[in-house]
């Protein structure tokens, strides 16, 4: 199970989307696809993790409309500048032109904040912490790719919060980062957190923190962002509250979002030459049982499997009774990433064992029949751990500290990695570095650093990460 798939990742990715029955990408609109039952189940388990993490920290789920009146969308100058090229418009009701054009939400600030203005009255109303998981539409002009760059983002998870002071909003940014870190951890997705350079922040935000992960082909993917909005949107949408001194003040806001990209990362980072390798918590089937039938013993095998199935109540178990050879069945469930396969034949019954095969390592071993349930639990937990650690190590092994533009190029183009380097922080110099290296500055790291900028040689105080992003 070596690394061949990494070298043909693009092909591997399209293949598993189709063969593991995640999406049907033949829908006749570019960048818009159909979720198939198996993919949809994975999505549902991922959403359960997202909801759980957000609700644990006091976010409440809401549902705002898909359509946004043009005058609301246009209100926040910087925001609309960032999105105007990407908005889909509804201009007609039947054959009649609409008096007010309606946008399909590219994100929901301009749908939600006019309502916040109605709801919020005093400091006692804070904090407001809501989220929704909806579809959003962005007319992306870069190359679209299933789950990665969509025109209909089907799984847009967005949280929006309001507070009575900048400090409280800062604390909320931290909580947003913690929530997302927990979600990625549960899914075994390693990431680097950085602050986006000014020119790459969310339109209308004070600053943007972003999570990036590294795909097997050496490209980075932004899998989530947390934005400090300050009072920018509150001023535009007149979200005011009466503060402790009895004065009217604009609210302080944050928002954060993630999307289908999280599922793309989940599928891609844990794959191998044989297909997917799913984290047990989000696997639609956690244990697949394959009967190894032999003439004269079919009933015995089936009876044994019935017993095993009963004993594994609580796990998502599937018995593959199709009239196909076992080898063919193994192959099918490997593509689909089922974490654990149990093989049951007359030999196993005679020896009072069940044969376990781990999807992540390919290991095959007998387990005593009476230890079945405990072993299933143990092995599934170990698979989760192993997949997470493997992905984490891979990312770490692909981050290189370098101190020249030449070496940034070398890291990104030859080693398929991420470069950690030094930058003075000046925009013109940053843009120049990006051009000369033909690599993006992804973001600025928290840790302090000493040295000189790889662009201009001036003093640099922060490390930055550079990579080729999707
Ligand atoms: C935060 C939520 C926002 O839209 N408003 C509400 C804020 N931020 S964002 O960075 O623009 O988007 C959040 C995350 O969505 C993913 N994403 C996409 N996924 C798939 N296809 C796209 N076309 C697409 N565009 C953005 C990114 O992971 C991004 O961080
Ligand atoms: Zn510089």
Short mmCIF file of C-alpha atoms and ligand atoms in Angstrom, two decimals:
data_model
loop_
_atom_site.label_atom_id
_atom_site.label_comp_id
_atom_site.label_asym_id
_atom_site.label_seq_id
_atom_site.Cartn_x
_atom_site.Cartn_y
_atom_site.Cartn_z
CA UNK A 1 0.00 0.00 0.00
CA UNK A 2 2.72 2.47 -0.84
CA UNK A 3 2.46 5.95 -2.11
CA UNK A 4 1.46 5.50 -5.74
CA UNK A 5 -1.88 7.18 -5.23
CA UNK A 6 -0.21 10.40 -4.12
CA UNK A 7 1.56 10.71 -7.42
CA UNK A 8 -1.66 10.42 -9.36
CA UNK A 9 -3.83 12.17 -6.81
CA UNK A 10 -6.07 14.07 -9.26
CA UNK A 11 -7.07 10.88 -10.97
CA UNK A 12 -7.40 9.02 -7.64
CA UNK A 13 -9.71 11.75 -6.34
CA UNK A 14 -12.10 11.66 -9.31
CA UNK A 15 -12.03 7.89 -9.17
CA UNK A 16 -13.04 7.54 -5.54
CA UNK A 17 -15.73 10.21 -5.80
CA UNK A 18 -17.30 7.99 -8.46
CA UNK A 19 -16.39 4.45 -7.36
CA UNK A 20 -17.05 4.94 -3.66
CA UNK A 21 -20.37 6.49 -4.68
CA UNK A 22 -19.86 9.82 -2.95
CA UNK A 23 -21.20 12.14 -5.67
CA UNK A 24 -22.51 11.92 -9.18
CA UNK A 25 -20.63 14.70 -10.96
CA UNK A 26 -22.55 14.35 -14.22
CA UNK A 27 -25.19 16.88 -13.17
CA UNK A 28 -25.37 19.27 -16.12
CA UNK A 29 -24.36 22.46 -14.29
CA UNK A 30 -20.67 23.19 -13.78
CA UNK A 31 -19.49 23.10 -10.17
CA UNK A 32 -22.77 21.59 -8.96
CA UNK A 33 -23.16 17.90 -8.09
CA UNK A 34 -25.48 15.26 -6.68
CA UNK A 35 -24.86 13.63 -3.30
CA UNK A 36 -25.33 9.85 -3.52
CA UNK A 37 -26.63 7.82 -0.57
CA UNK A 38 -23.21 6.58 0.61
CA UNK A 39 -21.63 10.03 0.38
CA UNK A 40 -24.66 11.61 1.96
CA UNK A 41 -24.35 9.33 4.98
CA UNK A 42 -20.70 10.33 5.46
CA UNK A 43 -21.81 13.94 5.22
CA UNK A 44 -24.49 13.36 7.86
CA UNK A 45 -21.98 11.91 10.35
CA UNK A 46 -19.59 14.80 9.70
CA UNK A 47 -22.43 17.24 10.31
CA UNK A 48 -23.25 15.52 13.58
CA UNK A 49 -19.70 16.23 14.76
CA UNK A 50 -19.90 19.86 13.62
CA UNK A 51 -23.28 20.42 15.30
CA UNK A 52 -22.17 18.73 18.47
CA UNK A 53 -19.02 20.86 18.79
CA UNK A 54 -20.86 24.12 18.10
CA UNK A 55 -23.79 23.37 20.40
CA UNK A 56 -21.51 22.24 23.20
CA UNK A 57 -20.14 25.77 23.14
CA UNK A 58 -23.54 27.45 23.16
CA UNK A 59 -24.22 28.11 19.47
CA UNK A 60 -27.86 27.69 18.49
CA UNK A 61 -29.00 26.50 15.08
CA UNK A 62 -31.16 28.76 12.90
CA UNK A 63 -32.26 28.88 9.28
CA UNK A 64 -32.19 32.10 7.28
CA UNK A 65 -33.55 32.56 3.74
CA UNK A 66 -31.56 31.75 0.62
CA UNK A 67 -32.63 34.96 -1.14
CA UNK A 68 -31.14 38.35 -0.25
CA UNK A 69 -32.52 41.67 -1.56
CA UNK A 70 -29.93 43.51 -3.66
CA UNK A 71 -29.96 46.61 -1.43
CA UNK A 72 -28.99 44.55 1.62
CA UNK A 73 -26.25 42.68 -0.21
CA UNK A 74 -24.83 45.99 -1.46
CA UNK A 75 -24.84 47.78 1.91
CA UNK A 76 -21.39 46.85 3.18
CA UNK A 77 -19.02 48.35 0.62
CA UNK A 78 -15.96 46.15 1.14
CA UNK A 79 -18.05 43.03 1.52
CA UNK A 80 -19.89 43.49 -1.77
CA UNK A 81 -16.64 44.38 -3.55
CA UNK A 82 -15.29 41.01 -2.47
CA UNK A 83 -18.30 39.09 -3.67
CA UNK A 84 -19.93 40.98 -6.55
CA UNK A 85 -18.24 38.92 -9.27
CA UNK A 86 -19.45 35.73 -7.64
CA UNK A 87 -23.14 36.41 -7.05
CA UNK A 88 -25.96 34.58 -8.81
CA UNK A 89 -29.05 36.74 -9.30
CA UNK A 90 -32.75 35.98 -9.40
CA UNK A 91 -34.22 38.68 -11.60
CA UNK A 92 -37.65 37.36 -12.59
CA UNK A 93 -40.76 35.93 -10.99
CA UNK A 94 -42.20 33.93 -13.85
CA UNK A 95 -42.06 36.28 -16.81
CA UNK A 96 -42.19 39.47 -14.75
CA UNK A 97 -38.99 41.29 -13.85
CA UNK A 98 -38.66 41.64 -10.07
CA UNK A 99 -38.73 45.13 -8.60
CA UNK A 100 -36.00 44.15 -6.20
CA UNK A 101 -33.40 41.79 -7.59
CA UNK A 102 -32.65 38.87 -5.28
CA UNK A 103 -29.22 37.35 -4.75
CA UNK A 104 -28.61 33.71 -3.95
CA UNK A 105 -26.57 33.99 -0.73
CA UNK A 106 -22.81 33.63 -1.32
CA UNK A 107 -22.61 33.68 2.51
CA UNK A 108 -25.24 35.01 4.91
CA UNK A 109 -23.94 38.15 6.66
CA UNK A 110 -26.30 40.37 4.65
CA UNK A 111 -29.26 38.06 5.31
CA UNK A 112 -28.63 37.71 9.02
CA UNK A 113 -27.40 41.13 10.13
CA UNK A 114 -30.54 43.14 9.27
CA UNK A 115 -32.36 40.74 11.59
CA UNK A 116 -29.72 41.13 14.31
CA UNK A 117 -30.45 44.88 14.13
CA UNK A 118 -34.08 44.12 15.00
CA UNK A 119 -33.30 41.61 17.73
CA UNK A 120 -30.53 43.28 19.69
CA UNK A 121 -31.47 46.04 22.14
CA UNK A 122 -29.17 46.00 25.14
CA UNK A 123 -25.97 44.56 26.56
CA UNK A 124 -28.15 41.98 28.29
CA UNK A 125 -28.85 40.39 24.90
CA UNK A 126 -25.22 39.30 24.50
CA UNK A 127 -23.65 37.08 23.55
CA UNK A 128 -25.64 36.14 20.46
CA UNK A 129 -24.24 32.92 18.98
CA UNK A 130 -26.06 31.32 16.10
CA UNK A 131 -25.13 29.01 13.27
CA UNK A 132 -26.67 27.40 10.25
CA UNK A 133 -25.65 24.67 7.82
CA UNK A 134 -27.01 25.53 4.40
CA UNK A 135 -26.19 25.69 0.72
CA UNK A 136 -24.62 28.85 -0.65
CA UNK A 137 -23.82 29.86 -4.19
CA UNK A 138 -20.61 31.34 -5.55
CA UNK A 139 -19.99 31.85 -9.21
CA UNK A 140 -16.38 30.67 -8.95
CA UNK A 141 -14.27 31.47 -11.98
CA UNK A 142 -11.23 29.37 -11.01
CA UNK A 143 -11.27 25.70 -12.00
CA UNK A 144 -14.11 23.99 -10.11
CA UNK A 145 -13.54 20.64 -8.41
CA UNK A 146 -15.95 18.33 -6.53
CA UNK A 147 -16.23 19.29 -2.83
CA UNK A 148 -13.22 21.59 -3.18
CA UNK A 149 -14.27 24.49 -5.33
CA UNK A 150 -18.03 24.45 -5.80
CA UNK A 151 -20.54 26.81 -7.28
CA UNK A 152 -23.23 25.39 -5.07
CA UNK A 153 -21.56 24.84 -1.70
CA UNK A 154 -23.99 22.33 -0.24
CA UNK A 155 -22.55 22.10 3.25
CA UNK A 156 -21.78 25.67 4.27
CA UNK A 157 -21.55 25.76 8.04
CA UNK A 158 -21.53 29.37 9.19
CA UNK A 159 -21.58 30.77 12.71
CA UNK A 160 -22.32 34.42 13.53
CA UNK A 161 -21.85 36.06 16.91
CA UNK A 162 -22.43 39.48 18.53
CA UNK A 163 -20.84 40.92 21.65
CA UNK A 164 -20.69 44.00 23.85
CA UNK A 165 -16.96 44.73 23.51
CA UNK A 166 -13.97 44.13 21.25
CA UNK A 167 -12.36 41.96 23.95
CA UNK A 168 -15.40 39.72 24.07
CA UNK A 169 -15.29 39.38 20.30
CA UNK A 170 -11.59 38.50 20.59
CA UNK A 171 -12.45 35.78 23.09
CA UNK A 172 -15.08 34.54 20.66
CA UNK A 173 -12.51 34.33 17.87
CA UNK A 174 -10.52 32.05 20.18
CA UNK A 175 -13.59 29.94 20.90
CA UNK A 176 -14.28 29.70 17.17
CA UNK A 177 -10.73 28.49 16.62
CA UNK A 178 -11.11 25.96 19.45
CA UNK A 179 -14.40 24.66 18.05
CA UNK A 180 -12.92 24.17 14.62
CA UNK A 181 -9.75 22.62 16.01
CA UNK A 182 -11.89 20.05 17.84
CA UNK A 183 -13.88 19.28 14.71
CA UNK A 184 -10.72 18.74 12.66
CA UNK A 185 -9.23 16.66 15.42
CA UNK A 186 -12.30 14.40 15.54
CA UNK A 187 -11.99 13.91 11.79
CA UNK A 188 -8.24 13.29 11.90
CA UNK A 189 -7.55 16.31 9.69
CA UNK A 190 -4.25 18.01 10.56
CA UNK A 191 -4.02 21.74 9.89
CA UNK A 192 -1.92 24.86 10.16
CA UNK A 193 -3.58 27.92 11.64
CA UNK A 194 -2.41 31.30 10.37
CA UNK A 195 -3.52 34.88 9.98
CA UNK A 196 -4.26 35.77 6.38
CA UNK A 197 -2.32 38.71 4.94
CA UNK A 198 -4.38 41.92 4.59
CA UNK A 199 -5.03 41.42 0.89
CA UNK A 200 -6.44 37.97 1.47
CA UNK A 201 -8.75 38.57 4.42
CA UNK A 202 -12.52 38.14 4.34
CA UNK A 203 -14.18 41.17 2.70
CA UNK A 204 -15.39 43.38 5.54
CA UNK A 205 -13.36 41.73 8.32
CA UNK A 206 -10.76 43.32 10.61
CA UNK A 207 -8.68 40.18 10.24
CA UNK A 208 -9.06 36.55 9.20
CA UNK A 209 -7.60 33.41 10.75
CA UNK A 210 -7.52 30.41 8.47
CA UNK A 211 -7.00 26.68 8.72
CA UNK A 212 -5.02 25.09 5.90
CA UNK A 213 -4.31 21.45 5.30
CA UNK A 214 -2.00 19.81 2.78
CA UNK A 215 -3.36 17.51 0.11
CA UNK A 216 -1.45 14.48 -1.19
CA UNK A 217 -0.52 16.30 -4.40
CA UNK A 218 1.26 19.02 -2.42
CA UNK A 219 -1.46 21.62 -2.71
CA UNK A 220 -2.87 23.34 0.32
CA UNK A 221 -6.57 23.76 0.96
CA UNK A 222 -8.24 26.35 3.17
CA UNK A 223 -10.66 24.24 5.18
CA UNK A 224 -12.09 26.88 7.49
CA UNK A 225 -11.86 30.52 8.50
CA UNK A 226 -12.61 32.58 11.60
CA UNK A 227 -13.12 36.32 11.16
CA UNK A 228 -12.92 39.21 13.59
CA UNK A 229 -15.50 41.64 12.17
CA UNK A 230 -15.08 44.38 14.76
CA UNK A 231 -17.88 46.93 14.35
CA UNK A 232 -17.66 47.08 10.55
CA UNK A 233 -20.89 45.29 9.75
CA UNK A 234 -22.67 46.60 12.85
CA UNK A 235 -22.13 50.17 11.62
CA UNK A 236 -23.49 49.32 8.20
CA UNK A 237 -26.48 47.35 9.42
CA UNK A 238 -27.06 49.53 12.48
CA UNK A 239 -26.76 46.77 15.00
CA UNK A 240 -26.69 48.85 18.18
CA UNK A 241 -27.15 48.14 21.87
CA UNK A 242 -27.52 50.17 25.02
CA UNK A 243 -24.28 49.73 26.96
CA UNK A 244 -23.79 49.81 30.73
CA UNK A 245 -23.46 53.60 30.65
CA UNK A 246 -26.85 53.88 28.97
CA UNK A 247 -25.37 54.94 25.62
CA UNK A 248 -26.00 53.46 22.20
CA UNK A 249 -23.00 51.53 20.86
CA UNK A 250 -22.38 49.38 17.81
CA UNK A 251 -22.13 45.63 18.44
CA UNK A 252 -18.86 43.71 18.02
CA UNK A 253 -19.08 40.69 15.76
CA UNK A 254 -17.33 37.57 14.62
CA UNK A 255 -18.19 34.89 12.10
CA UNK A 256 -16.66 31.62 11.03
CA UNK A 257 -17.28 29.07 8.35
CA UNK A 258 -16.35 25.72 6.87
CA UNK A 259 -17.73 23.71 3.97
CA UNK A 260 -17.75 20.54 1.85
CA UNK A 261 -13.99 20.98 1.77
CA UNK A 262 -13.85 19.35 5.19
CA UNK A 263 -15.31 16.22 3.61
CA UNK A 264 -12.87 16.49 0.70
CA UNK A 265 -10.01 16.56 3.22
CA UNK A 266 -11.44 13.68 5.22
CA UNK A 267 -11.62 11.52 2.09
CA UNK A 268 -8.29 12.58 0.62
CA UNK A 269 -5.98 12.59 3.62
CA UNK A 270 -6.83 9.07 4.71
CA UNK A 271 -6.75 7.36 1.34
CA UNK A 272 -4.37 4.87 -0.20
CA UNK A 273 -3.91 2.87 -3.39
CA UNK A 274 -7.02 0.78 -2.69
CA UNK A 275 -9.40 3.67 -2.08
CA UNK A 276 -10.84 5.43 0.95
CA UNK A 277 -10.00 4.71 4.55
CA UNK A 278 -12.70 6.20 6.73
CA UNK A 279 -12.47 7.41 10.30
CA UNK A 280 -14.87 5.02 12.10
CA UNK A 281 -17.02 7.79 13.57
CA UNK A 282 -18.11 8.96 10.11
CA UNK A 283 -18.11 5.60 8.31
CA UNK A 284 -21.61 4.65 7.10
CA UNK A 285 -20.54 1.04 7.61
CA UNK A 286 -18.04 0.50 10.41
CA UNK A 287 -17.84 -3.27 10.20
CA UNK A 288 -18.54 -5.34 7.12
CA UNK A 289 -19.00 -9.07 7.52
CA UNK A 290 -18.07 -11.32 4.61
CA UNK A 291 -19.30 -14.91 4.67
CA UNK A 292 -16.80 -17.36 3.29
CA UNK A 293 -19.26 -19.98 2.13
CA UNK A 294 -18.27 -23.56 1.49
CA UNK A 295 -20.54 -26.29 0.15
CA UNK A 296 -22.20 -28.18 2.97
CA UNK A 297 -21.56 -25.45 5.55
CA UNK A 298 -23.58 -22.52 4.25
CA UNK A 299 -26.21 -22.59 7.00
CA UNK A 300 -23.60 -22.89 9.69
CA UNK A 301 -21.74 -19.85 8.39
CA UNK A 302 -24.94 -17.84 8.09
CA UNK A 303 -26.04 -18.78 11.58
CA UNK A 304 -22.68 -17.74 13.01
CA UNK A 305 -22.87 -14.39 11.21
CA UNK A 306 -26.39 -13.83 12.54
CA UNK A 307 -25.00 -14.26 16.06
CA UNK A 308 -22.10 -11.90 15.43
CA UNK A 309 -24.42 -9.27 14.00
CA UNK A 310 -26.62 -9.43 17.10
CA UNK A 311 -23.64 -9.12 19.35
CA UNK A 312 -22.41 -6.01 17.56
CA UNK A 313 -25.62 -4.07 18.11
CA UNK A 314 -24.81 -0.35 18.34
CA UNK A 315 -22.17 -0.52 15.60
CA UNK A 316 -23.00 0.13 11.98
CA UNK A 317 -22.64 -3.40 10.62
CA UNK A 318 -23.30 -4.68 7.13
CA UNK A 319 -23.44 -8.32 6.06
CA UNK A 320 -22.44 -8.73 2.43
CA UNK A 321 -24.61 -11.60 1.25
CA UNK A 322 -24.25 -10.84 -2.44
CA UNK A 323 -23.68 -13.76 -4.74
CA UNK A 324 -20.09 -12.76 -5.50
CA UNK A 325 -16.67 -14.15 -4.66
CA UNK A 326 -15.20 -12.93 -1.34
CA UNK A 327 -12.23 -11.32 -3.12
CA UNK A 328 -14.54 -9.16 -5.15
CA UNK A 329 -16.37 -8.09 -2.00
CA UNK A 330 -13.11 -7.19 -0.23
CA UNK A 331 -12.21 -4.99 -3.14
CA UNK A 332 -15.57 -3.16 -3.11
CA UNK A 333 -15.49 -2.39 0.61
CA UNK A 334 -11.88 -1.33 0.47
CA UNK A 335 -12.73 1.35 -2.11
CA UNK A 336 -15.54 2.53 0.15
CA UNK A 337 -13.17 2.75 3.12
CA UNK A 338 -14.99 0.47 5.60
CA UNK A 339 -12.61 0.49 8.60
CA UNK A 340 -12.98 -3.14 9.67
CA UNK A 341 -13.77 -6.34 7.77
CA UNK A 342 -14.71 -9.60 9.46
CA UNK A 343 -14.37 -12.80 7.49
CA UNK A 344 -16.30 -15.80 8.68
CA UNK A 345 -15.83 -19.31 7.25
CA UNK A 346 -16.19 -22.83 8.54
CA UNK A 347 -12.54 -22.88 9.61
CA UNK A 348 -13.09 -19.81 11.80
CA UNK A 349 -16.16 -21.42 13.36
CA UNK A 350 -14.25 -24.62 14.13
CA UNK A 351 -11.45 -22.64 15.75
CA UNK A 352 -13.94 -20.40 17.57
CA UNK A 353 -12.44 -17.27 16.05
CA UNK A 354 -13.40 -14.47 13.71
CA UNK A 355 -10.89 -13.18 11.16
CA UNK A 356 -10.33 -9.42 11.41
CA UNK A 357 -8.87 -7.33 8.58
CA UNK A 358 -8.00 -3.69 9.21
CA UNK A 359 -8.55 -1.30 6.33
CA UNK A 360 -5.90 1.17 7.46
CA UNK A 361 -2.96 -1.27 7.79
CA UNK A 362 -4.21 -4.32 5.88
CA UNK A 363 -3.37 -6.48 8.91
CA UNK A 364 -5.26 -9.76 9.13
CA UNK A 365 -5.57 -11.66 12.43
CA UNK A 366 -7.86 -14.07 14.27
CA UNK A 367 -9.83 -12.87 17.27
CA UNK A 368 -11.31 -15.24 19.83
CA UNK A 369 -15.04 -15.46 19.36
CA UNK A 370 -15.75 -14.59 22.99
CA UNK A 371 -13.64 -11.41 22.76
CA UNK A 372 -15.37 -10.18 19.64
CA UNK A 373 -17.16 -7.10 20.91
CA UNK A 374 -14.29 -5.81 23.00
CA UNK A 375 -11.87 -6.31 20.14
CA UNK A 376 -14.10 -4.49 17.67
CA UNK A 377 -14.19 -1.51 20.00
CA UNK A 378 -10.45 -1.62 20.54
CA UNK A 379 -9.56 -1.99 16.88
CA UNK A 380 -11.91 0.77 15.70
CA UNK A 381 -10.41 3.15 18.25
CA UNK A 382 -6.94 2.16 17.17
CA UNK A 383 -7.83 2.78 13.53
CA UNK A 384 -9.03 6.27 14.38
CA UNK A 385 -5.81 6.96 16.21
CA UNK A 386 -3.60 5.50 13.54
CA UNK A 387 -5.28 7.40 10.70
CA UNK A 388 -5.07 10.67 12.64
CA UNK A 389 -1.42 10.18 13.54
CA UNK A 390 -0.47 9.11 10.05
CA UNK A 391 -2.06 12.23 8.56
CA UNK A 392 -0.48 14.45 11.21
CA UNK A 393 2.98 12.99 10.59
CA UNK A 394 2.58 13.38 6.87
CA UNK A 395 1.80 17.07 7.22
CA UNK A 396 4.68 17.63 9.63
CA UNK A 397 7.09 15.84 7.31
CA UNK A 398 6.13 18.22 4.53
CA UNK A 399 6.76 21.54 6.31
CA UNK A 400 10.24 22.94 5.67
CA UNK A 401 11.95 25.99 7.15
CA UNK A 402 13.68 27.93 4.40
CA UNK A 403 15.30 31.34 4.03
CA UNK A 404 15.35 32.18 0.35
CA UNK A 405 12.93 32.47 -2.54
CA UNK A 406 14.83 29.74 -4.40
CA UNK A 407 14.28 27.35 -1.49
CA UNK A 408 10.61 28.25 -1.20
CA UNK A 409 10.23 27.15 -4.81
CA UNK A 410 12.21 23.99 -4.18
CA UNK A 411 10.01 23.04 -1.22
CA UNK A 412 6.72 23.75 -2.89
CA UNK A 413 7.40 22.48 -6.41
CA UNK A 414 9.85 19.63 -5.81
CA UNK A 415 9.06 18.45 -2.31
CA UNK A 416 5.31 19.06 -2.60
CA UNK A 417 5.35 20.78 0.74
CA UNK A 418 4.77 23.98 2.65
CA UNK A 419 7.55 26.50 3.21
CA UNK A 420 7.98 28.25 6.55
CA UNK A 421 9.92 31.43 6.00
CA UNK A 422 10.40 35.09 6.96
CA UNK A 423 8.65 38.17 5.63
CA UNK A 424 8.87 41.80 6.68
CA UNK A 425 5.08 42.27 6.58
CA UNK A 426 4.97 44.96 3.86
CA UNK A 427 2.34 44.38 1.22
CA UNK A 428 4.43 45.43 -1.80
CA UNK A 429 7.25 43.17 -0.68
CA UNK A 430 4.79 40.28 -0.06
CA UNK A 431 3.31 40.59 -3.52
CA UNK A 432 6.82 40.70 -4.96
CA UNK A 433 7.82 37.53 -3.09
CA UNK A 434 4.70 35.77 -4.32
CA UNK A 435 5.49 36.73 -7.89
CA UNK A 436 9.14 35.77 -7.79
CA UNK A 437 8.46 32.43 -6.11
CA UNK A 438 5.22 31.79 -7.98
CA UNK A 439 3.90 30.62 -4.60
CA UNK A 440 1.31 32.27 -2.34
CA UNK A 441 1.91 33.62 1.13
CA UNK A 442 -0.80 31.67 2.91
CA UNK A 443 -0.58 33.34 6.28
CA UNK A 444 1.34 34.66 9.21
CA UNK A 445 2.12 32.37 12.14
CA UNK A 446 1.65 33.34 15.76
CA UNK A 447 5.20 32.43 16.87
CA UNK A 448 7.75 35.24 16.90
CA UNK A 449 10.81 34.87 14.72
CA UNK A 450 14.10 36.64 14.19
CA UNK A 451 15.84 37.16 10.89
CA UNK A 452 15.55 38.99 7.61
CA UNK A 453 12.78 39.03 5.05
CA UNK A 454 13.43 36.76 2.04
CA UNK A 455 12.11 39.50 -0.24
CA UNK A 456 13.86 42.70 0.82
CA UNK A 457 16.33 41.66 3.50
CA UNK A 458 14.78 43.98 6.11
CA UNK A 459 14.05 42.79 9.62
CA UNK A 460 11.27 40.23 9.86
CA UNK A 461 9.42 39.54 13.09
CA UNK A 462 6.99 36.88 12.03
CA UNK A 463 7.20 33.57 10.26
CA UNK A 464 4.91 32.99 7.34
CA UNK A 465 3.82 29.88 5.52
CA UNK A 466 3.88 29.69 1.75
CA UNK A 467 2.31 27.09 -0.47
CA UNK A 468 0.40 26.38 -3.64
CA UNK A 469 -3.27 26.40 -2.84
CA UNK A 470 -6.27 24.97 -4.65
C1 LIG B 1 -17.54 32.83 7.52
C2 LIG B 1 -18.85 32.12 7.51
C3 LIG B 1 -17.18 33.29 5.08
O1 LIG B 1 -17.93 33.19 4.13
N1 LIG B 1 -19.06 34.13 6.34
C4 LIG B 1 -19.82 33.17 7.11
C5 LIG B 1 -17.65 33.83 6.42
N2 LIG B 1 -15.89 32.92 5.04
S1 LIG B 1 -15.21 32.26 3.75
O2 LIG B 1 -13.82 32.11 4.08
O3 LIG B 1 -15.50 33.01 2.57
O4 LIG B 1 -15.84 30.85 3.58
C6 LIG B 1 -15.78 29.91 4.63
C7 LIG B 1 -15.13 28.63 4.15
O5 LIG B 1 -15.89 28.05 3.10
C8 LIG B 1 -15.03 27.33 2.23
N3 LIG B 1 -15.31 27.75 0.84
C9 LIG B 1 -15.66 26.90 -0.16
N4 LIG B 1 -15.83 25.57 -0.20
C10 LIG B 1 -16.17 25.00 -1.35
N5 LIG B 1 -16.37 25.68 -2.50
C11 LIG B 1 -16.19 27.03 -2.54
N6 LIG B 1 -16.41 27.70 -3.68
C12 LIG B 1 -15.82 27.70 -1.33
N7 LIG B 1 -15.59 28.99 -0.98
C13 LIG B 1 -15.27 29.00 0.33
C14 LIG B 1 -13.61 27.61 2.65
O6 LIG B 1 -13.13 26.53 3.42
C15 LIG B 1 -13.75 28.83 3.53
O7 LIG B 1 -12.75 28.90 4.51
ZN1 LIG B 2 10.28 42.36 2.82
#
